Coordinates of C-alpha atoms and ligand atoms in Angstrom, one line a residue:
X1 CA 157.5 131.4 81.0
X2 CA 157.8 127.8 82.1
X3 CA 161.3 125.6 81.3
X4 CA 160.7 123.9 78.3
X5 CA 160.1 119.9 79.9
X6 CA 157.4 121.9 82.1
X7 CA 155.5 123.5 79.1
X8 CA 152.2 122.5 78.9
X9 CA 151.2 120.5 75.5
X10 CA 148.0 118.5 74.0
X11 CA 148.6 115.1 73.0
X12 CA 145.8 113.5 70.9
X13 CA 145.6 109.6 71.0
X14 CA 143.0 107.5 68.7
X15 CA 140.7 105.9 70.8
X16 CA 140.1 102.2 69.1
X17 CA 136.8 103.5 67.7
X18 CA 139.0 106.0 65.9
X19 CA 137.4 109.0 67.9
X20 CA 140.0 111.4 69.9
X21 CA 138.5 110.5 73.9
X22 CA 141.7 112.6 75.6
X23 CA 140.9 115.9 76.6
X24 CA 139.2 114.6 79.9
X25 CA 143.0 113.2 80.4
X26 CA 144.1 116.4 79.2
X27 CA 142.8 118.4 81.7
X28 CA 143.5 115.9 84.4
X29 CA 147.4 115.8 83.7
X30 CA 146.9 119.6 83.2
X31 CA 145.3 120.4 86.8
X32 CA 148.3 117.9 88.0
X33 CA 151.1 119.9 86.5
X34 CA 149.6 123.2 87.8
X35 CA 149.2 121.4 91.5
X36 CA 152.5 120.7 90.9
X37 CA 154.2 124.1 90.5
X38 CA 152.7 125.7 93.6
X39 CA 154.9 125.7 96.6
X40 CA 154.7 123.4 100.0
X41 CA 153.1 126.3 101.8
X42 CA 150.1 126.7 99.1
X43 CA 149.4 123.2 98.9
X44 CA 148.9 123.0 102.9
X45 CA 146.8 125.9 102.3
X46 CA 144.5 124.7 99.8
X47 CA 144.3 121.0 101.4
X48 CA 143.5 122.9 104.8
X49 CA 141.0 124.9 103.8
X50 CA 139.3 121.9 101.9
X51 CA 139.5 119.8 104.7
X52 CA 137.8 122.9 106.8
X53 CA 134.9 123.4 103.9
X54 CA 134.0 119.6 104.5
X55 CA 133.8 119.8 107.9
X56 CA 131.6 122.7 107.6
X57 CA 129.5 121.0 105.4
X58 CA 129.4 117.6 107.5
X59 CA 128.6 119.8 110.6
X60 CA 125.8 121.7 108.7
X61 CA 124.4 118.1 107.5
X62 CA 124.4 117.5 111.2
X63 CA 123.4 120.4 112.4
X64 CA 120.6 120.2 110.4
X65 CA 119.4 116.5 110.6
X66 CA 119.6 117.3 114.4
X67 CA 117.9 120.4 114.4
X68 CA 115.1 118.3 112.7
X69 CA 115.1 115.7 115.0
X70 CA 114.7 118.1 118.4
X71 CA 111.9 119.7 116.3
X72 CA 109.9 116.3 116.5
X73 CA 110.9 115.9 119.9
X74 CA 109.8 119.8 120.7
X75 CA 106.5 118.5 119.0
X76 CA 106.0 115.7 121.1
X77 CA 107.0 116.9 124.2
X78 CA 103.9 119.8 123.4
X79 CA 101.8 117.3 122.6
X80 CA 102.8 115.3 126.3
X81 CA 102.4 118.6 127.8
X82 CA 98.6 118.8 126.9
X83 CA 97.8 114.7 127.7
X84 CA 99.3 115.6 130.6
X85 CA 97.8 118.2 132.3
X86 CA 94.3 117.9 130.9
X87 CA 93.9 114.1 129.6
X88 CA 96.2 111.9 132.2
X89 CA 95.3 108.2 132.3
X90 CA 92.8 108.7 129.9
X91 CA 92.5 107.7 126.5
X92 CA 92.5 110.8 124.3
X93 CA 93.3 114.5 125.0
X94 CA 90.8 117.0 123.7
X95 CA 93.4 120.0 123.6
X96 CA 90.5 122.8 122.3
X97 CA 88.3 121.9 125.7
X98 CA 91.3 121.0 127.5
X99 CA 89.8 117.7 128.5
X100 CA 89.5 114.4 127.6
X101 CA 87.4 111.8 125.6
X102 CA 87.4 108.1 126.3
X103 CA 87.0 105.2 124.1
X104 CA 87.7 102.1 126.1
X105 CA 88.5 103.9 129.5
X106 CA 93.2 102.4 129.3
X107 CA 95.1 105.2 129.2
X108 CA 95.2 104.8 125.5
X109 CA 97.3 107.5 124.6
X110 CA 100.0 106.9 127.1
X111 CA 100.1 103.1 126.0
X112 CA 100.4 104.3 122.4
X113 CA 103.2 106.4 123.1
X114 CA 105.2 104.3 125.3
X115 CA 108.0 103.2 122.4
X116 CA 107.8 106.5 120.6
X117 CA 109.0 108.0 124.1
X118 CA 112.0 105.5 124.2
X119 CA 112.9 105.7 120.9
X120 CA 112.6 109.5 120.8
X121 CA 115.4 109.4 124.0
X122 CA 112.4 111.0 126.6
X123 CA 113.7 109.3 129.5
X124 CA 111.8 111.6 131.9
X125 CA 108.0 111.1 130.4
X126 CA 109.0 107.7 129.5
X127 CA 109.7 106.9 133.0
X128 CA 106.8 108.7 134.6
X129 CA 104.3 107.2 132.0
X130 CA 106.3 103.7 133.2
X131 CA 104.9 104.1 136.8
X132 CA 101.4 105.1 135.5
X133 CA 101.6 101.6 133.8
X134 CA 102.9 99.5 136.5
X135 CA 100.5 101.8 139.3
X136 CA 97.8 102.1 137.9
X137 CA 97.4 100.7 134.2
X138 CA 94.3 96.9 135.1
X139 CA 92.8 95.4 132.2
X140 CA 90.1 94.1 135.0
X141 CA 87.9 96.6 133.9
X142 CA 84.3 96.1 132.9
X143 CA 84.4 97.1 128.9
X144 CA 83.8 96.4 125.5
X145 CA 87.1 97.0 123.6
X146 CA 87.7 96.9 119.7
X147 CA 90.0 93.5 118.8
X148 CA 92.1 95.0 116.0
X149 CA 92.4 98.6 117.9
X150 CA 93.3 97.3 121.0
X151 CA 95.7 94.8 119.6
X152 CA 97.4 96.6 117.2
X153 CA 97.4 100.0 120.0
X154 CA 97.9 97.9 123.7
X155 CA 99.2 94.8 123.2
X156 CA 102.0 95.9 120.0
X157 CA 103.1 99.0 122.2
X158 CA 103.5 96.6 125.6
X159 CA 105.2 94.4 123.2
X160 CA 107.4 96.7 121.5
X161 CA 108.1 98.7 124.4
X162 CA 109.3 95.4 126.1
X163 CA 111.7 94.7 123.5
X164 CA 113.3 98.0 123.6
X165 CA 113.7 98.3 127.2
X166 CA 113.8 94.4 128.6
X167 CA 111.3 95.3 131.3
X168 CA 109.3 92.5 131.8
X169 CA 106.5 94.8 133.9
X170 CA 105.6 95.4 129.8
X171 CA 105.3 91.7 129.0
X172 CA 103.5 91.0 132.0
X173 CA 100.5 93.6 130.8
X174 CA 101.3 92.3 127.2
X175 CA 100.4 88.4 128.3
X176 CA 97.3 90.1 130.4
X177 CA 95.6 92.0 127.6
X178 CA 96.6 89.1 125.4
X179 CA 94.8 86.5 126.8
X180 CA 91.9 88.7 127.5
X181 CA 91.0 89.1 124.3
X182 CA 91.1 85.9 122.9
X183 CA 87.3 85.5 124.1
X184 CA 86.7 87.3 120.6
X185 CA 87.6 84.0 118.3
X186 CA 84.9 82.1 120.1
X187 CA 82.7 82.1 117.3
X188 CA 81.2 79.4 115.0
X189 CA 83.8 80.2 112.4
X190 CA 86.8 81.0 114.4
X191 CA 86.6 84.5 112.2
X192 CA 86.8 86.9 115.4
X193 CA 84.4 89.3 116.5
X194 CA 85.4 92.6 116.7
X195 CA 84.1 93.6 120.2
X196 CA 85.5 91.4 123.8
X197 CA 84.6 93.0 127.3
X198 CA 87.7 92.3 128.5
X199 CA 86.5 92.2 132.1
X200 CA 83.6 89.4 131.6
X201 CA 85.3 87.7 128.9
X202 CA 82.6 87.9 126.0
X203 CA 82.7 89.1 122.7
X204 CA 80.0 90.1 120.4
X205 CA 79.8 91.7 117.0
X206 CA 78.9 95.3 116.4
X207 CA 75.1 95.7 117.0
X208 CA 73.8 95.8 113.2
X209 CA 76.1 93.4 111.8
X210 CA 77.2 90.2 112.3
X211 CA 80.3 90.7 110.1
X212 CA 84.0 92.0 111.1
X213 CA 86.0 94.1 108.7
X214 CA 88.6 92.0 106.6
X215 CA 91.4 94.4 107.7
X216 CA 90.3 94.0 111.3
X217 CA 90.6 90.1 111.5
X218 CA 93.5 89.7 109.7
X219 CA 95.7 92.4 110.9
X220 CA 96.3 91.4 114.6
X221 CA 98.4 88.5 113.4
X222 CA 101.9 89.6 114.0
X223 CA 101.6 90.7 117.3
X224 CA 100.1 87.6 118.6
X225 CA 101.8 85.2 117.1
X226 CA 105.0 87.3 118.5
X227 CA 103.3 87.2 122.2
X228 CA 103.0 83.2 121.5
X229 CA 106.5 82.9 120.9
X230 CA 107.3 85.0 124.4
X231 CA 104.6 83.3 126.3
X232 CA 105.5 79.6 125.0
X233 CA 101.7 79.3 124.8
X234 CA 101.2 78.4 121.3
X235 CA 96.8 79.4 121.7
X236 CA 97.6 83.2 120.1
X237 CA 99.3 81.8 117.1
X238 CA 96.7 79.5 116.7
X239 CA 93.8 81.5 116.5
X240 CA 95.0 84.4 114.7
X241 CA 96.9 81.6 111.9
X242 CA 93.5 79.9 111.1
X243 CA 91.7 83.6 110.1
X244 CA 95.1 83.9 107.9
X245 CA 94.0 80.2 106.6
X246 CA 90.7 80.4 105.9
X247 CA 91.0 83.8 104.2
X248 CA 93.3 82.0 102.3
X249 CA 91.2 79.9 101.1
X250 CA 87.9 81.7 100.2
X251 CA 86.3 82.6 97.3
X252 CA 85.1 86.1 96.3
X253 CA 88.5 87.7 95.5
X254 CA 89.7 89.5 92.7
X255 CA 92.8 88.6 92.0
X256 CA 94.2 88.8 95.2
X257 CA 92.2 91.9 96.4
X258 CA 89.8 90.8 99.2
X259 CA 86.2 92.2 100.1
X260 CA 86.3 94.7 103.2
X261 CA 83.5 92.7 105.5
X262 CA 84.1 88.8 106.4
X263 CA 80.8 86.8 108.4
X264 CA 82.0 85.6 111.8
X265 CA 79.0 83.0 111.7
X266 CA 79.9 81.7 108.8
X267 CA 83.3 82.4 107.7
X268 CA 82.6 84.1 104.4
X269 CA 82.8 86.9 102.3
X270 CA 80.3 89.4 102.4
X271 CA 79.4 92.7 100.5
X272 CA 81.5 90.7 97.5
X273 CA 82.6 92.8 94.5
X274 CA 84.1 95.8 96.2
X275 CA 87.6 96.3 96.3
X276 CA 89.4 99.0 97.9
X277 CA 93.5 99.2 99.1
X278 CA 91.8 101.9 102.2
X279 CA 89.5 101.7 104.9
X280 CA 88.8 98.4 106.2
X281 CA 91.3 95.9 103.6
X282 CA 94.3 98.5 104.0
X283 CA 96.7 96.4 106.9
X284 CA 95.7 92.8 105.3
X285 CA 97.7 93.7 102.5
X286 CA 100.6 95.0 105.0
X287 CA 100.2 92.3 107.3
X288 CA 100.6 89.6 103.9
X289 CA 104.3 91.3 103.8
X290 CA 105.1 91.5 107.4
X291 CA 104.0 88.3 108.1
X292 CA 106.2 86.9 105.6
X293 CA 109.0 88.9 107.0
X294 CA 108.5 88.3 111.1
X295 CA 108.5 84.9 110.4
X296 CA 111.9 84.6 108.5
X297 CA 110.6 84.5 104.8
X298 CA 109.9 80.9 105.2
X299 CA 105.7 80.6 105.2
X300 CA 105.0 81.0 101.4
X301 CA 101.1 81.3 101.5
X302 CA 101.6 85.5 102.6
X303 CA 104.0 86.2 99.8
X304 CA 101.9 84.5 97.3
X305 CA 98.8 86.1 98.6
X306 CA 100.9 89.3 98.7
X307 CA 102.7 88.9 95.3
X308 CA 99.3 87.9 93.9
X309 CA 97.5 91.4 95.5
X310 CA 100.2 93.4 93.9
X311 CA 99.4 92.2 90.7
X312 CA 95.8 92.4 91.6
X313 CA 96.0 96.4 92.3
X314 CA 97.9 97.0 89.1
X315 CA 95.3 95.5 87.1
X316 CA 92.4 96.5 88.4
X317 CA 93.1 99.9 90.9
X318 CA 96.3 101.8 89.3
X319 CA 95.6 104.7 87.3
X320 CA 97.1 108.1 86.7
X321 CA 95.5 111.5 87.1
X322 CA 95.4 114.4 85.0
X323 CA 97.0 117.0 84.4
X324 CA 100.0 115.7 86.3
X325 CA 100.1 112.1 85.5
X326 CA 99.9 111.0 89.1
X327 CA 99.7 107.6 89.6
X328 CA 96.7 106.4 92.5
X329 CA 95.3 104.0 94.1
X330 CA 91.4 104.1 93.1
X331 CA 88.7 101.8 94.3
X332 CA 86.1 99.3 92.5
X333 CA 82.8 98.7 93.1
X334 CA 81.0 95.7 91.0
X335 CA 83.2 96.3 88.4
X336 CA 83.2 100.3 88.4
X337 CA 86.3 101.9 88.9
X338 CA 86.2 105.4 91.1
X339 CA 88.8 107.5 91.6
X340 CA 88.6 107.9 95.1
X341 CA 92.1 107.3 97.4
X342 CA 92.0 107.6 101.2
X343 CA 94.8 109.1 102.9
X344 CA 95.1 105.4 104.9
X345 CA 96.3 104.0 101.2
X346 CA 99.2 106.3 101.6
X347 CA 101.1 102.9 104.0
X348 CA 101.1 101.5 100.5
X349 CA 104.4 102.6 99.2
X350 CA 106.1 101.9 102.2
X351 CA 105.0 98.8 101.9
X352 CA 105.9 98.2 98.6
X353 CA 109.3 99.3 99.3
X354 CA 109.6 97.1 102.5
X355 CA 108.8 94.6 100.0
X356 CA 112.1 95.8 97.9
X357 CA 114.4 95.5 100.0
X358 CA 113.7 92.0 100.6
X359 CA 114.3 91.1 97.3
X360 CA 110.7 91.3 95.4
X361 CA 110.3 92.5 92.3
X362 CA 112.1 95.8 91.7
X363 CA 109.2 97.5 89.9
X364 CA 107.2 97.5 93.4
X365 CA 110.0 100.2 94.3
X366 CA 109.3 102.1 91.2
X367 CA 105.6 101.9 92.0
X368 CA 106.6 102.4 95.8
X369 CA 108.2 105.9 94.1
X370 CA 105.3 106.9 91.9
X371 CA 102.8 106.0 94.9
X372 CA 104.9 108.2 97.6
X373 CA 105.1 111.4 95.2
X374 CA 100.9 111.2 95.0
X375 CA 101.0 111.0 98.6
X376 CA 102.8 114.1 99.0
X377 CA 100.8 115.9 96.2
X378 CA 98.2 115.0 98.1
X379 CA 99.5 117.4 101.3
X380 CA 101.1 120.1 98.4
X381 CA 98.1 120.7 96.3
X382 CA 96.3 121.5 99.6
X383 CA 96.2 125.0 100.5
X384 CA 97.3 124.3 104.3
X385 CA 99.6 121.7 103.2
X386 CA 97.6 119.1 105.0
X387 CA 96.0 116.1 103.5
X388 CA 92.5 115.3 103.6
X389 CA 91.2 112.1 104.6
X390 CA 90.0 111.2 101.0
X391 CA 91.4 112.4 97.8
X392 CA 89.5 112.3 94.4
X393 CA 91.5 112.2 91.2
X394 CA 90.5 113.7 88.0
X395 CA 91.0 111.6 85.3
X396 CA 89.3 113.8 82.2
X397 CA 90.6 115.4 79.9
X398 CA 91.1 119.2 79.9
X399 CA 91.1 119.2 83.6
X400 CA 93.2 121.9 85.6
X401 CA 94.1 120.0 89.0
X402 CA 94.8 116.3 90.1
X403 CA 93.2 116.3 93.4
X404 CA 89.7 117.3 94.2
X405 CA 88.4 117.2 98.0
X406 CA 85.0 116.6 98.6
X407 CA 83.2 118.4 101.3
X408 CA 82.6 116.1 103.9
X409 CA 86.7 114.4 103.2
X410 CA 88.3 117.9 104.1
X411 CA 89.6 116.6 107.7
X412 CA 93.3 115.7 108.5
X413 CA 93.0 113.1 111.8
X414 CA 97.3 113.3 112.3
X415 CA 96.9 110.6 110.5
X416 CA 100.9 108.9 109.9
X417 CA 100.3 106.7 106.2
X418 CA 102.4 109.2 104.5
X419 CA 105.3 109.7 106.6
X420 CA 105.6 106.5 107.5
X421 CA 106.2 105.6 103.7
X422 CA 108.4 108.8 103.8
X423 CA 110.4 106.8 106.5
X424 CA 111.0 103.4 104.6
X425 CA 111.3 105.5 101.2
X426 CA 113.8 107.9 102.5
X427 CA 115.5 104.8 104.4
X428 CA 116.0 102.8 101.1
X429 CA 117.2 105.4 99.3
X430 CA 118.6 108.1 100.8
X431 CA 116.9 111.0 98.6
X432 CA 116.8 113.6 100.7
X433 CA 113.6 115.5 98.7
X434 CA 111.5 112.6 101.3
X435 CA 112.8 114.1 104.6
X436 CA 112.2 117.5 102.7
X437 CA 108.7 116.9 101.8
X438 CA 108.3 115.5 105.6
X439 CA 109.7 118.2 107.3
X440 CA 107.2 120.4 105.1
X441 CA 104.3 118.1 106.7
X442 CA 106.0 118.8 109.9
X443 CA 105.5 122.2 110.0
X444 CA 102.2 122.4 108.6
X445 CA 101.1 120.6 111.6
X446 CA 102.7 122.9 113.4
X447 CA 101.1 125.8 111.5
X448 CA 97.8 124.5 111.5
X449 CA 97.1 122.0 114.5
X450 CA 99.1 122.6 117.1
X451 CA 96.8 124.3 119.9
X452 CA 99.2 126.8 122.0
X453 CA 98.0 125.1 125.5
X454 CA 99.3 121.9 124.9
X455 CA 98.5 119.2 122.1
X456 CA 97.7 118.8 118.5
X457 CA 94.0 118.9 117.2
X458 CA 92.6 117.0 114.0
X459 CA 91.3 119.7 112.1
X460 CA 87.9 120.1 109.6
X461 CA 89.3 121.6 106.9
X462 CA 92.7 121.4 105.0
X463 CA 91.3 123.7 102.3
X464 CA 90.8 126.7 104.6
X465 CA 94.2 128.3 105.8
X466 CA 92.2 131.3 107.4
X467 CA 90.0 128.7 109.7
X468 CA 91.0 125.2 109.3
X469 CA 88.5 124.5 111.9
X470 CA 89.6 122.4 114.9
X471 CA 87.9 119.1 115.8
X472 CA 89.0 119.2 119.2
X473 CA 90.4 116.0 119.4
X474 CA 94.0 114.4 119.4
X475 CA 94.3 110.8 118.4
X476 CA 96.8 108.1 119.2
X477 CA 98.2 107.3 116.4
X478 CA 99.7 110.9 116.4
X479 CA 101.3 110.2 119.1
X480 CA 102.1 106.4 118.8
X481 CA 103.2 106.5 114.8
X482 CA 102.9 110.3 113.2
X483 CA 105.7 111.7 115.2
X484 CA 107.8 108.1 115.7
X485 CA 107.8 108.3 112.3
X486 CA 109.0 111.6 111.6
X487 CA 111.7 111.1 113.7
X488 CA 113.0 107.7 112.1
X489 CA 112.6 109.9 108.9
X490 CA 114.8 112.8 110.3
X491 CA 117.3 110.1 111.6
X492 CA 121.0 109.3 109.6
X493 CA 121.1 106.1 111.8
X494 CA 120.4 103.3 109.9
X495 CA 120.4 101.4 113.2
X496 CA 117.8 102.9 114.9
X497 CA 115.0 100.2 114.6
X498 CA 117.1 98.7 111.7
X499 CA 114.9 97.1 109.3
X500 CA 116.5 94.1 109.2
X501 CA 115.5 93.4 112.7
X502 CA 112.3 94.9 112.9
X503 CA 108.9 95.1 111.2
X504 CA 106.3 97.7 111.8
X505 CA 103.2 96.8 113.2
X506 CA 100.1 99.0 111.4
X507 CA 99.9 101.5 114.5
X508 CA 104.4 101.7 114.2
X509 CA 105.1 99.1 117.2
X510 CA 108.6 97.5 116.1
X511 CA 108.4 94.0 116.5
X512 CA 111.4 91.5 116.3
X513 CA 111.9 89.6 113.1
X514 CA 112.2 85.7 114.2
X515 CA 115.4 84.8 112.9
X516 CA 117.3 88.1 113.2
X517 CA 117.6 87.3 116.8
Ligands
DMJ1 C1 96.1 103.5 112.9 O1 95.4 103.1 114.0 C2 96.7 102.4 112.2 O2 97.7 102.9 111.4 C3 95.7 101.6 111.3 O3 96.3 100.7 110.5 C4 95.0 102.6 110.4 N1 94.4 103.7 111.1 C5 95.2 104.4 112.1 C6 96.1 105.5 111.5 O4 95.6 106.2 110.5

């Protein structure tokens, strides 16, 4: 029995609204007193053992964001292992044949993948893929290269991966590949083509057309405007700056959401009245934002072009599924809406969110949110876990599942889109369900494309666990943004590639934002 001035007793007080609000406090001065009556001894017992449970649980929260992190590195290093040994020097590793494929004949691959290795801490491929560059990497080379693939693939990467380590051998290829392709805006309209041989200095279009894709031309801004500021030569900025203001300008949008071919002859619109946020308009709505954002949030065109698009996809593209209610990304053709989202729309809520955190409208990050759970659905609902490359949405009633997959759309390229938005999503937040639902994607790859000699494989068919089917064929971007971006996702450090320093070109080179500098 306790003395009488310890014994425990309620005491009621009228809250101002007349209701009794005390027995929180109760409790409170109740768990005091009881704290109070135990001895020296128990106290240090209880506080140690605490202080031990926290530790525990700060060390598992390590523990476990670093067992995730070597897990991506594990990955690429596997994936290394097969460029290495079957694909060296050349632009893509076929890891079924255990040989190689070539596109434009650079070492593709290895350029890609120069930052990721930095940024992922390899110091040993980084440094041998380092000598390949400086020993044998020549843009002298006799061949038609795409504008906006090798701009966004070579020169971002050389640029990037200069930034990060100061090594000027990377500017130095950065200012050659630069300057070799600037044969491309030589057309009547200044719109580029999208073929330059980079050896003889000409550029055509593609043989049937003489059209570029809208995404194309307007997506290879940041990086050359960045290697203008480096360089001093203002003739990058230049070039890629008038595309950004005559597209500016031209009529046939709906608004904001741009057509998907442009004439480089002259300068205009073509195949009007289709509308899509995926294959060939995707980056011109991400490059809007990151323009905006390299240059300091000072050149108000992009985020009234950008502001305006946003708008323009909520009107005219946003719709939810059933039976789930997911929200997607459809597309319109002369006024039809289809239900149809490509796995490329999945940058979108990254986007969106980049877009929130410097200080746009806070309903982009709901969106951002609704946008990124779709995205994941659209690996979940899948019976490998993988994504296909085009998703259709049922939007009738009665209907049992959100996502249908046609035939020919079962393939999964490595394609990043979604965990990249994983990456900003998880960054601005901190909800952990995002690194979750990534490291799910992670080992789904692992389950279903990884090829036991070395390298990852883009498979034929997410819908068939028993024989996904491989293509025999290891892009890139898997290399350059899949698995960079699953480790920025995996990572605590705010720091690493802060976002207030860098912006993301569309294949995941950092670039420097102007006046963070
Ligand atoms: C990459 O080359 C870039 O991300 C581009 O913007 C879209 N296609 C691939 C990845 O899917």
């Amino acid at each position: 029995m306790l003395p009488p001035s310890r014994r425990d007793f309620v005491s009621l007080t009228v809250s101002e609204s007349g209701s009794y609000t005390n027995s929180k406090q109760w409790r409170r001065q109740s768990c005091w007193r009881k704290w109070k009556q135990l001895s020296r001894l128990q106290r240090s017992l209880i506080l140690f053992t605490l202080m031990l449970l926290l530790q525990l649980f700060l060390v598992f929260l390590f523990l476990s964001a670093e067992s995730r992190l070597e897990a991506v590195r594990e990955a690429f290093r596997h994936a290394w292992k097969g460029y290495k040994n079957f694909a060296w020097g050349h632009d893509e590793l076929k890891p079924i044949s255990k040989s190689y494929g070539e596109w434009f004949g650079l070492g593709l691959t290895l350029i890609d993948a120069l930052d990721t290795m930095w940024i992922l801490g390899l110091e040993e491929e980084f440094a041998e893929a380092r000598q390949w560059v400086a020993k044998e990497l020549s843009f002298d080379k006799n061949v038609d290269v795409n504008l906006f693939e090798s701009t966004i693939r070579i020169l971002g990467s050389l640029l990037s991966t200069y930034h990060l380590t100061g090594d000027s051998l990377f500017l130095e290829k950065a200012k050659d590949i630069g300057s070799r392709l600037m044969p491309a805006f030589n057309t009547a309209s200044k719109i580029p083509y999208s073929d330059v041989n980079i050896g003889k200095g000409t550029a055509h279009p593609p043989q049937w057309t003489s059209d570029s894709s809208v995404a194309e031309v307007t997506s290879i801004q940041l990086e050359f405007r960045e290697l203008s500021r480096l360089t001093g030569d203002p003739k990058y900025k230049l070039a890629v700056m008038e595309v950004m203001k005559q597209v500016h300008k031209l009529d046939g949008k709906q608004d904001g959401l741009v057509p998907m071919f442009i004439n480089t002859n002259n300068g205009l619109f073509t195949h009007q009245g289709m509308y899509t946020l995926g294959a060939r308009a995707d980056s011109y709505y991400e490059y809007l934002l990151k323009q905006w954002i390299q240059g300091g949030k000072t050149e108000k065109e992009f985020l009234d072009d950008y502001l305006q698009a946003v708008e323009g996809v909520k009107k005219n593209l946003l719709k939810k599924s059933t039976p789930s209610g997911l929200a997607f990304v459809g597309e319109l053709s002369h006024g039809h809406f289809s239900p149809k989202m490509d796995h490329l729309v999945c940058f979108l809520p990254g986007t969106l969110a980049l877009g929130a955190h410097y200080g746009l409208p806070a309903d982009h990050m709901e969106l951002a949110k609704q946008l990124m759970e779709t995205c994941y659905q659209m690996y979940a609902q899948m019976e490998t876990g993988l994504s296909p490359e085009i998703a259709h949405f049922n939007m009738h009633e009665g209907s049992t599942q959100d996502v249908d997959v046609k035939i020919a759309d079962r393939h999964n390229l490595l394609r990043p889109e979604t965990v990249e938005s994983l990456f900003y999503l998880y960054r601005f937040t901190k909800d952990k369900k995002y690194q979750q639902w990534g490291w799910e994607i992670l080992q789904n790859f692992n389950k279903y494309t990884r090829v036991p000699t070395g390298g990852y494989t883009s498979i034929n068919n997410v819908r068939d666990p028993a024989s996904p089917n491989p293509r025999d064929k290891m892009e890139s971007f898997f290399l350059g943004e899949t698995l960079k971006y699953f480790y920025l996702l995996f990572s605590e450090d705010p720091n690493l590639i802060s976002l207030d320093k860098y912006v993301f070109n569309t294949e995941a080179h950092p670039l420097p934002i102007w006046n963070s500098l």
